[in-house]
Amino acid sequence: MTLIAKELPEFRNLISIPGFGKTTVVSLIAEFGDIRRFKSSNAMNAYVGIDFRHYESGKFIAKDTISKRGNAVARKLLFRAVLNCTVVSYYHANHIGDFYLERKRQSSSLQTKKIAIGAMHRLIRTMYHLVKNDQLYDYTKSHINR
């Protein structure tokens, strides 16, 4: 599968993300298919099932949760990819790891999965941008100066 995936143009774009190895990239390409077919990164969120479900009835407003209606395998792959990006961020700076670690410091330990979902959303946006614009990952372009 790796030999076939190496010929695809998105392989080069995705492998440039710190924390992504050949296995991760091939698995994500296998689950998503052609990323260019999505009209936006929000469509990719819906495909994976991390888009928010909102419920409201009268004066009752329920807590927003993710829909989980999408591809469960892709959701698990993205979760592991976020953790890989976070671990690698100690050696190779990337905005996914920065976001995750910063939010983790600011919140309680009960928020870990919510923070991971937010990081998955950022990762999907990054993947979509890199593939759609045929660019390699560059931390200096993605880093927001404060």
PDB file of C-alpha atoms in Angstrom:
ATOM      1  CA  MET A   1       0.000   0.000   0.000  1.00  0.00           C
ATOM      2  CA  THR A   2       2.870   2.347   0.766  1.00  0.00           C
ATOM      3  CA  LEU A   3       4.348   1.891  -2.706  1.00  0.00           C
ATOM      4  CA  ILE A   4       1.006   2.756  -4.312  1.00  0.00           C
ATOM      5  CA  ALA A   5       0.367   5.696  -1.962  1.00  0.00           C
ATOM      6  CA  LYS A   6       3.817   7.217  -2.591  1.00  0.00           C
ATOM      7  CA  GLU A   7       2.752   7.918  -6.170  1.00  0.00           C
ATOM      8  CA  LEU A   8      -0.205  10.031  -5.003  1.00  0.00           C
ATOM      9  CA  PRO A   9       0.388  13.805  -4.811  1.00  0.00           C
ATOM     10  CA  GLU A  10      -1.208  14.119  -1.359  1.00  0.00           C
ATOM     11  CA  PHE A  11       1.270  11.633   0.150  1.00  0.00           C
ATOM     12  CA  ARG A  12       4.091  14.180  -0.128  1.00  0.00           C
ATOM     13  CA  ASN A  13       1.906  16.924   1.391  1.00  0.00           C
ATOM     14  CA  LEU A  14       0.737  14.853   4.369  1.00  0.00           C
ATOM     15  CA  ILE A  15       4.087  13.222   5.177  1.00  0.00           C
ATOM     16  CA  SER A  16       5.512  16.722   5.688  1.00  0.00           C
ATOM     17  CA  ILE A  17       3.383  17.188   8.851  1.00  0.00           C
ATOM     18  CA  PRO A  18       5.568  16.540  11.932  1.00  0.00           C
ATOM     19  CA  GLY A  19       4.437  13.344  13.637  1.00  0.00           C
ATOM     20  CA  PHE A  20       3.062  11.744  10.479  1.00  0.00           C
ATOM     21  CA  GLY A  21       4.789   8.580   9.329  1.00  0.00           C
ATOM     22  CA  LYS A  22       4.210   6.417   6.287  1.00  0.00           C
ATOM     23  CA  THR A  23       1.699   4.193   8.065  1.00  0.00           C
ATOM     24  CA  THR A  24      -0.356   7.128   9.338  1.00  0.00           C
ATOM     25  CA  VAL A  25      -0.428   8.843   5.952  1.00  0.00           C
ATOM     26  CA  VAL A  26      -1.327   5.671   4.048  1.00  0.00           C
ATOM     27  CA  SER A  27      -4.077   4.865   6.552  1.00  0.00           C
ATOM     28  CA  LEU A  28      -5.538   8.375   6.347  1.00  0.00           C
ATOM     29  CA  ILE A  29      -5.454   8.343   2.546  1.00  0.00           C
ATOM     30  CA  ALA A  30      -7.184   4.944   2.591  1.00  0.00           C
ATOM     31  CA  GLU A  31      -9.956   6.193   4.909  1.00  0.00           C
ATOM     32  CA  PHE A  32     -10.514   9.646   3.386  1.00  0.00           C
ATOM     33  CA  GLY A  33      -9.919   8.780  -0.240  1.00  0.00           C
ATOM     34  CA  ASP A  34      -9.307  11.846  -2.382  1.00  0.00           C
ATOM     35  CA  ILE A  35      -9.287  14.796   0.032  1.00  0.00           C
ATOM     36  CA  ARG A  36      -9.850  17.204  -2.849  1.00  0.00           C
ATOM     37  CA  ARG A  37     -13.404  15.856  -3.253  1.00  0.00           C
ATOM     38  CA  PHE A  38     -14.521  17.598  -0.042  1.00  0.00           C
ATOM     39  CA  LYS A  39     -15.848  21.116  -0.562  1.00  0.00           C
ATOM     40  CA  SER A  40     -14.429  22.331   2.785  1.00  0.00           C
ATOM     41  CA  SER A  41     -12.655  21.168   5.912  1.00  0.00           C
ATOM     42  CA  ASN A  42     -16.032  21.224   7.678  1.00  0.00           C
ATOM     43  CA  ALA A  43     -17.231  18.580   5.233  1.00  0.00           C
ATOM     44  CA  MET A  44     -14.250  16.472   6.307  1.00  0.00           C
ATOM     45  CA  ASN A  45     -15.258  17.016   9.952  1.00  0.00           C
ATOM     46  CA  ALA A  46     -18.735  15.728   9.144  1.00  0.00           C
ATOM     47  CA  TYR A  47     -17.284  12.752   7.266  1.00  0.00           C
ATOM     48  CA  VAL A  48     -15.245  11.809  10.331  1.00  0.00           C
ATOM     49  CA  GLY A  49     -18.085  12.563  12.740  1.00  0.00           C
ATOM     50  CA  ILE A  50     -16.572  15.319  14.864  1.00  0.00           C
ATOM     51  CA  ASP A  51     -19.111  17.932  13.861  1.00  0.00           C
ATOM     52  CA  PHE A  52     -21.250  19.196  16.729  1.00  0.00           C
ATOM     53  CA  ARG A  53     -24.781  18.056  17.386  1.00  0.00           C
ATOM     54  CA  HIS A  54     -26.997  20.713  18.938  1.00  0.00           C
ATOM     55  CA  TYR A  55     -30.261  19.875  20.743  1.00  0.00           C
ATOM     56  CA  GLU A  56     -32.732  22.394  22.061  1.00  0.00           C
ATOM     57  CA  SER A  57     -36.355  22.048  23.130  1.00  0.00           C
ATOM     58  CA  GLY A  58     -38.271  24.965  24.589  1.00  0.00           C
ATOM     59  CA  LYS A  59     -36.082  26.506  27.281  1.00  0.00           C
ATOM     60  CA  PHE A  60     -33.892  23.408  27.562  1.00  0.00           C
ATOM     61  CA  ILE A  61     -30.562  23.588  25.760  1.00  0.00           C
ATOM     62  CA  ALA A  62     -28.493  20.403  25.878  1.00  0.00           C
ATOM     63  CA  LYS A  63     -24.738  20.308  26.004  1.00  0.00           C
ATOM     64  CA  ASP A  64     -23.199  20.155  22.512  1.00  0.00           C
ATOM     65  CA  THR A  65     -21.592  16.825  21.667  1.00  0.00           C
ATOM     66  CA  ILE A  66     -19.912  15.429  18.582  1.00  0.00           C
ATOM     67  CA  SER A  67     -22.218  13.534  16.255  1.00  0.00           C
ATOM     68  CA  LYS A  68     -20.096  10.341  15.840  1.00  0.00           C
ATOM     69  CA  ARG A  69     -22.067   9.642  12.658  1.00  0.00           C
ATOM     70  CA  GLY A  70     -19.017   9.457  10.459  1.00  0.00           C
ATOM     71  CA  ASN A  71     -16.133   7.129   9.818  1.00  0.00           C
ATOM     72  CA  ALA A  72     -15.057   5.680  13.175  1.00  0.00           C
ATOM     73  CA  VAL A  73     -11.753   4.334  11.844  1.00  0.00           C
ATOM     74  CA  ALA A  74     -10.765   7.750  10.476  1.00  0.00           C
ATOM     75  CA  ARG A  75     -11.735   9.331  13.803  1.00  0.00           C
ATOM     76  CA  LYS A  76      -9.440   6.925  15.679  1.00  0.00           C
ATOM     77  CA  LEU A  77      -6.605   7.506  13.201  1.00  0.00           C
ATOM     78  CA  LEU A  78      -6.908  11.268  13.626  1.00  0.00           C
ATOM     79  CA  PHE A  79      -6.919  10.917  17.419  1.00  0.00           C
ATOM     80  CA  ARG A  80      -3.684   8.922  17.290  1.00  0.00           C
ATOM     81  CA  ALA A  81      -2.212  11.384  14.783  1.00  0.00           C
ATOM     82  CA  VAL A  82      -2.940  14.287  17.166  1.00  0.00           C
ATOM     83  CA  LEU A  83      -1.135  12.444  19.949  1.00  0.00           C
ATOM     84  CA  ASN A  84       1.809  11.770  17.603  1.00  0.00           C
ATOM     85  CA  CYS A  85       1.955  15.451  16.651  1.00  0.00           C
ATOM     86  CA  THR A  86       1.901  16.376  20.330  1.00  0.00           C
ATOM     87  CA  VAL A  87       4.770  14.050  21.244  1.00  0.00           C
ATOM     88  CA  VAL A  88       6.850  15.164  18.270  1.00  0.00           C
ATOM     89  CA  SER A  89       6.200  18.863  19.036  1.00  0.00           C
ATOM     90  CA  TYR A  90       8.888  18.730  21.734  1.00  0.00           C
ATOM     91  CA  TYR A  91      11.480  18.220  18.958  1.00  0.00           C
ATOM     92  CA  HIS A  92       9.779  19.501  15.778  1.00  0.00           C
ATOM     93  CA  ALA A  93       7.517  22.475  16.343  1.00  0.00           C
ATOM     94  CA  ASN A  94       4.002  22.177  14.944  1.00  0.00           C
ATOM     95  CA  HIS A  95       0.828  24.111  15.636  1.00  0.00           C
ATOM     96  CA  ILE A  96      -1.237  20.983  16.429  1.00  0.00           C
ATOM     97  CA  GLY A  97       1.034  20.050  19.322  1.00  0.00           C
ATOM     98  CA  ASP A  98       1.246  23.674  20.461  1.00  0.00           C
ATOM     99  CA  PHE A  99      -2.561  23.950  20.541  1.00  0.00           C
ATOM    100  CA  TYR A 100      -3.018  20.660  22.414  1.00  0.00           C
ATOM    101  CA  LEU A 101      -0.345  21.332  25.032  1.00  0.00           C
ATOM    102  CA  GLU A 102      -1.441  24.935  25.609  1.00  0.00           C
ATOM    103  CA  ARG A 103      -5.093  23.950  26.118  1.00  0.00           C
ATOM    104  CA  LYS A 104      -4.050  21.041  28.331  1.00  0.00           C
ATOM    105  CA  ARG A 105      -2.160  23.431  30.629  1.00  0.00           C
ATOM    106  CA  GLN A 106      -5.138  25.798  30.824  1.00  0.00           C
ATOM    107  CA  SER A 107      -7.848  23.252  31.666  1.00  0.00           C
ATOM    108  CA  SER A 108      -8.634  20.421  34.050  1.00  0.00           C
ATOM    109  CA  SER A 109      -7.744  16.816  33.275  1.00  0.00           C
ATOM    110  CA  LEU A 110     -11.418  16.063  32.531  1.00  0.00           C
ATOM    111  CA  GLN A 111     -11.207  18.123  29.335  1.00  0.00           C
ATOM    112  CA  THR A 112      -8.614  15.903  27.589  1.00  0.00           C
ATOM    113  CA  LYS A 113     -10.951  14.390  24.997  1.00  0.00           C
ATOM    114  CA  LYS A 114     -12.533  17.762  24.189  1.00  0.00           C
ATOM    115  CA  ILE A 115      -9.098  19.246  23.643  1.00  0.00           C
ATOM    116  CA  ALA A 116      -8.193  16.305  21.391  1.00  0.00           C
ATOM    117  CA  ILE A 117     -11.351  16.887  19.316  1.00  0.00           C
ATOM    118  CA  GLY A 118     -10.366  20.556  18.889  1.00  0.00           C
ATOM    119  CA  ALA A 119      -6.874  19.497  17.841  1.00  0.00           C
ATOM    120  CA  MET A 120      -8.372  16.979  15.389  1.00  0.00           C
ATOM    121  CA  HIS A 121     -10.360  19.808  13.833  1.00  0.00           C
ATOM    122  CA  ARG A 122      -7.176  21.873  13.414  1.00  0.00           C
ATOM    123  CA  LEU A 123      -5.394  18.864  11.955  1.00  0.00           C
ATOM    124  CA  ILE A 124      -8.186  18.307   9.432  1.00  0.00           C
ATOM    125  CA  ARG A 125      -8.040  21.976   8.408  1.00  0.00           C
ATOM    126  CA  THR A 126      -4.271  21.686   7.988  1.00  0.00           C
ATOM    127  CA  MET A 127      -4.520  18.487   5.951  1.00  0.00           C
ATOM    128  CA  TYR A 128      -7.233  19.980   3.739  1.00  0.00           C
ATOM    129  CA  HIS A 129      -5.216  23.145   3.105  1.00  0.00           C
ATOM    130  CA  LEU A 130      -1.988  21.296   2.310  1.00  0.00           C
ATOM    131  CA  VAL A 131      -3.632  18.911  -0.136  1.00  0.00           C
ATOM    132  CA  LYS A 132      -5.939  21.465  -1.776  1.00  0.00           C
ATOM    133  CA  ASN A 133      -3.109  23.982  -2.342  1.00  0.00           C
ATOM    134  CA  ASP A 134      -0.388  21.358  -2.970  1.00  0.00           C
ATOM    135  CA  GLN A 135       1.919  22.708  -0.247  1.00  0.00           C
ATOM    136  CA  LEU A 136       4.279  21.182   2.279  1.00  0.00           C
ATOM    137  CA  TYR A 137       3.845  21.855   5.999  1.00  0.00           C
ATOM    138  CA  ASP A 138       5.708  24.935   7.197  1.00  0.00           C
ATOM    139  CA  TYR A 139       5.489  25.871  10.878  1.00  0.00           C
ATOM    140  CA  THR A 140       6.501  29.474  10.240  1.00  0.00           C
ATOM    141  CA  LYS A 141       3.491  29.971   7.961  1.00  0.00           C
ATOM    142  CA  SER A 142       1.058  28.253  10.307  1.00  0.00           C
ATOM    143  CA  HIS A 143       2.302  29.818  13.521  1.00  0.00           C
ATOM    144  CA  ILE A 144       0.289  32.822  14.671  1.00  0.00           C
ATOM    145  CA  ASN A 145       2.423  35.554  16.203  1.00  0.00           C
ATOM    146  CA  ARG A 146       1.125  36.711  19.555  1.00  0.00           C
TER     147      ARG A 146
END
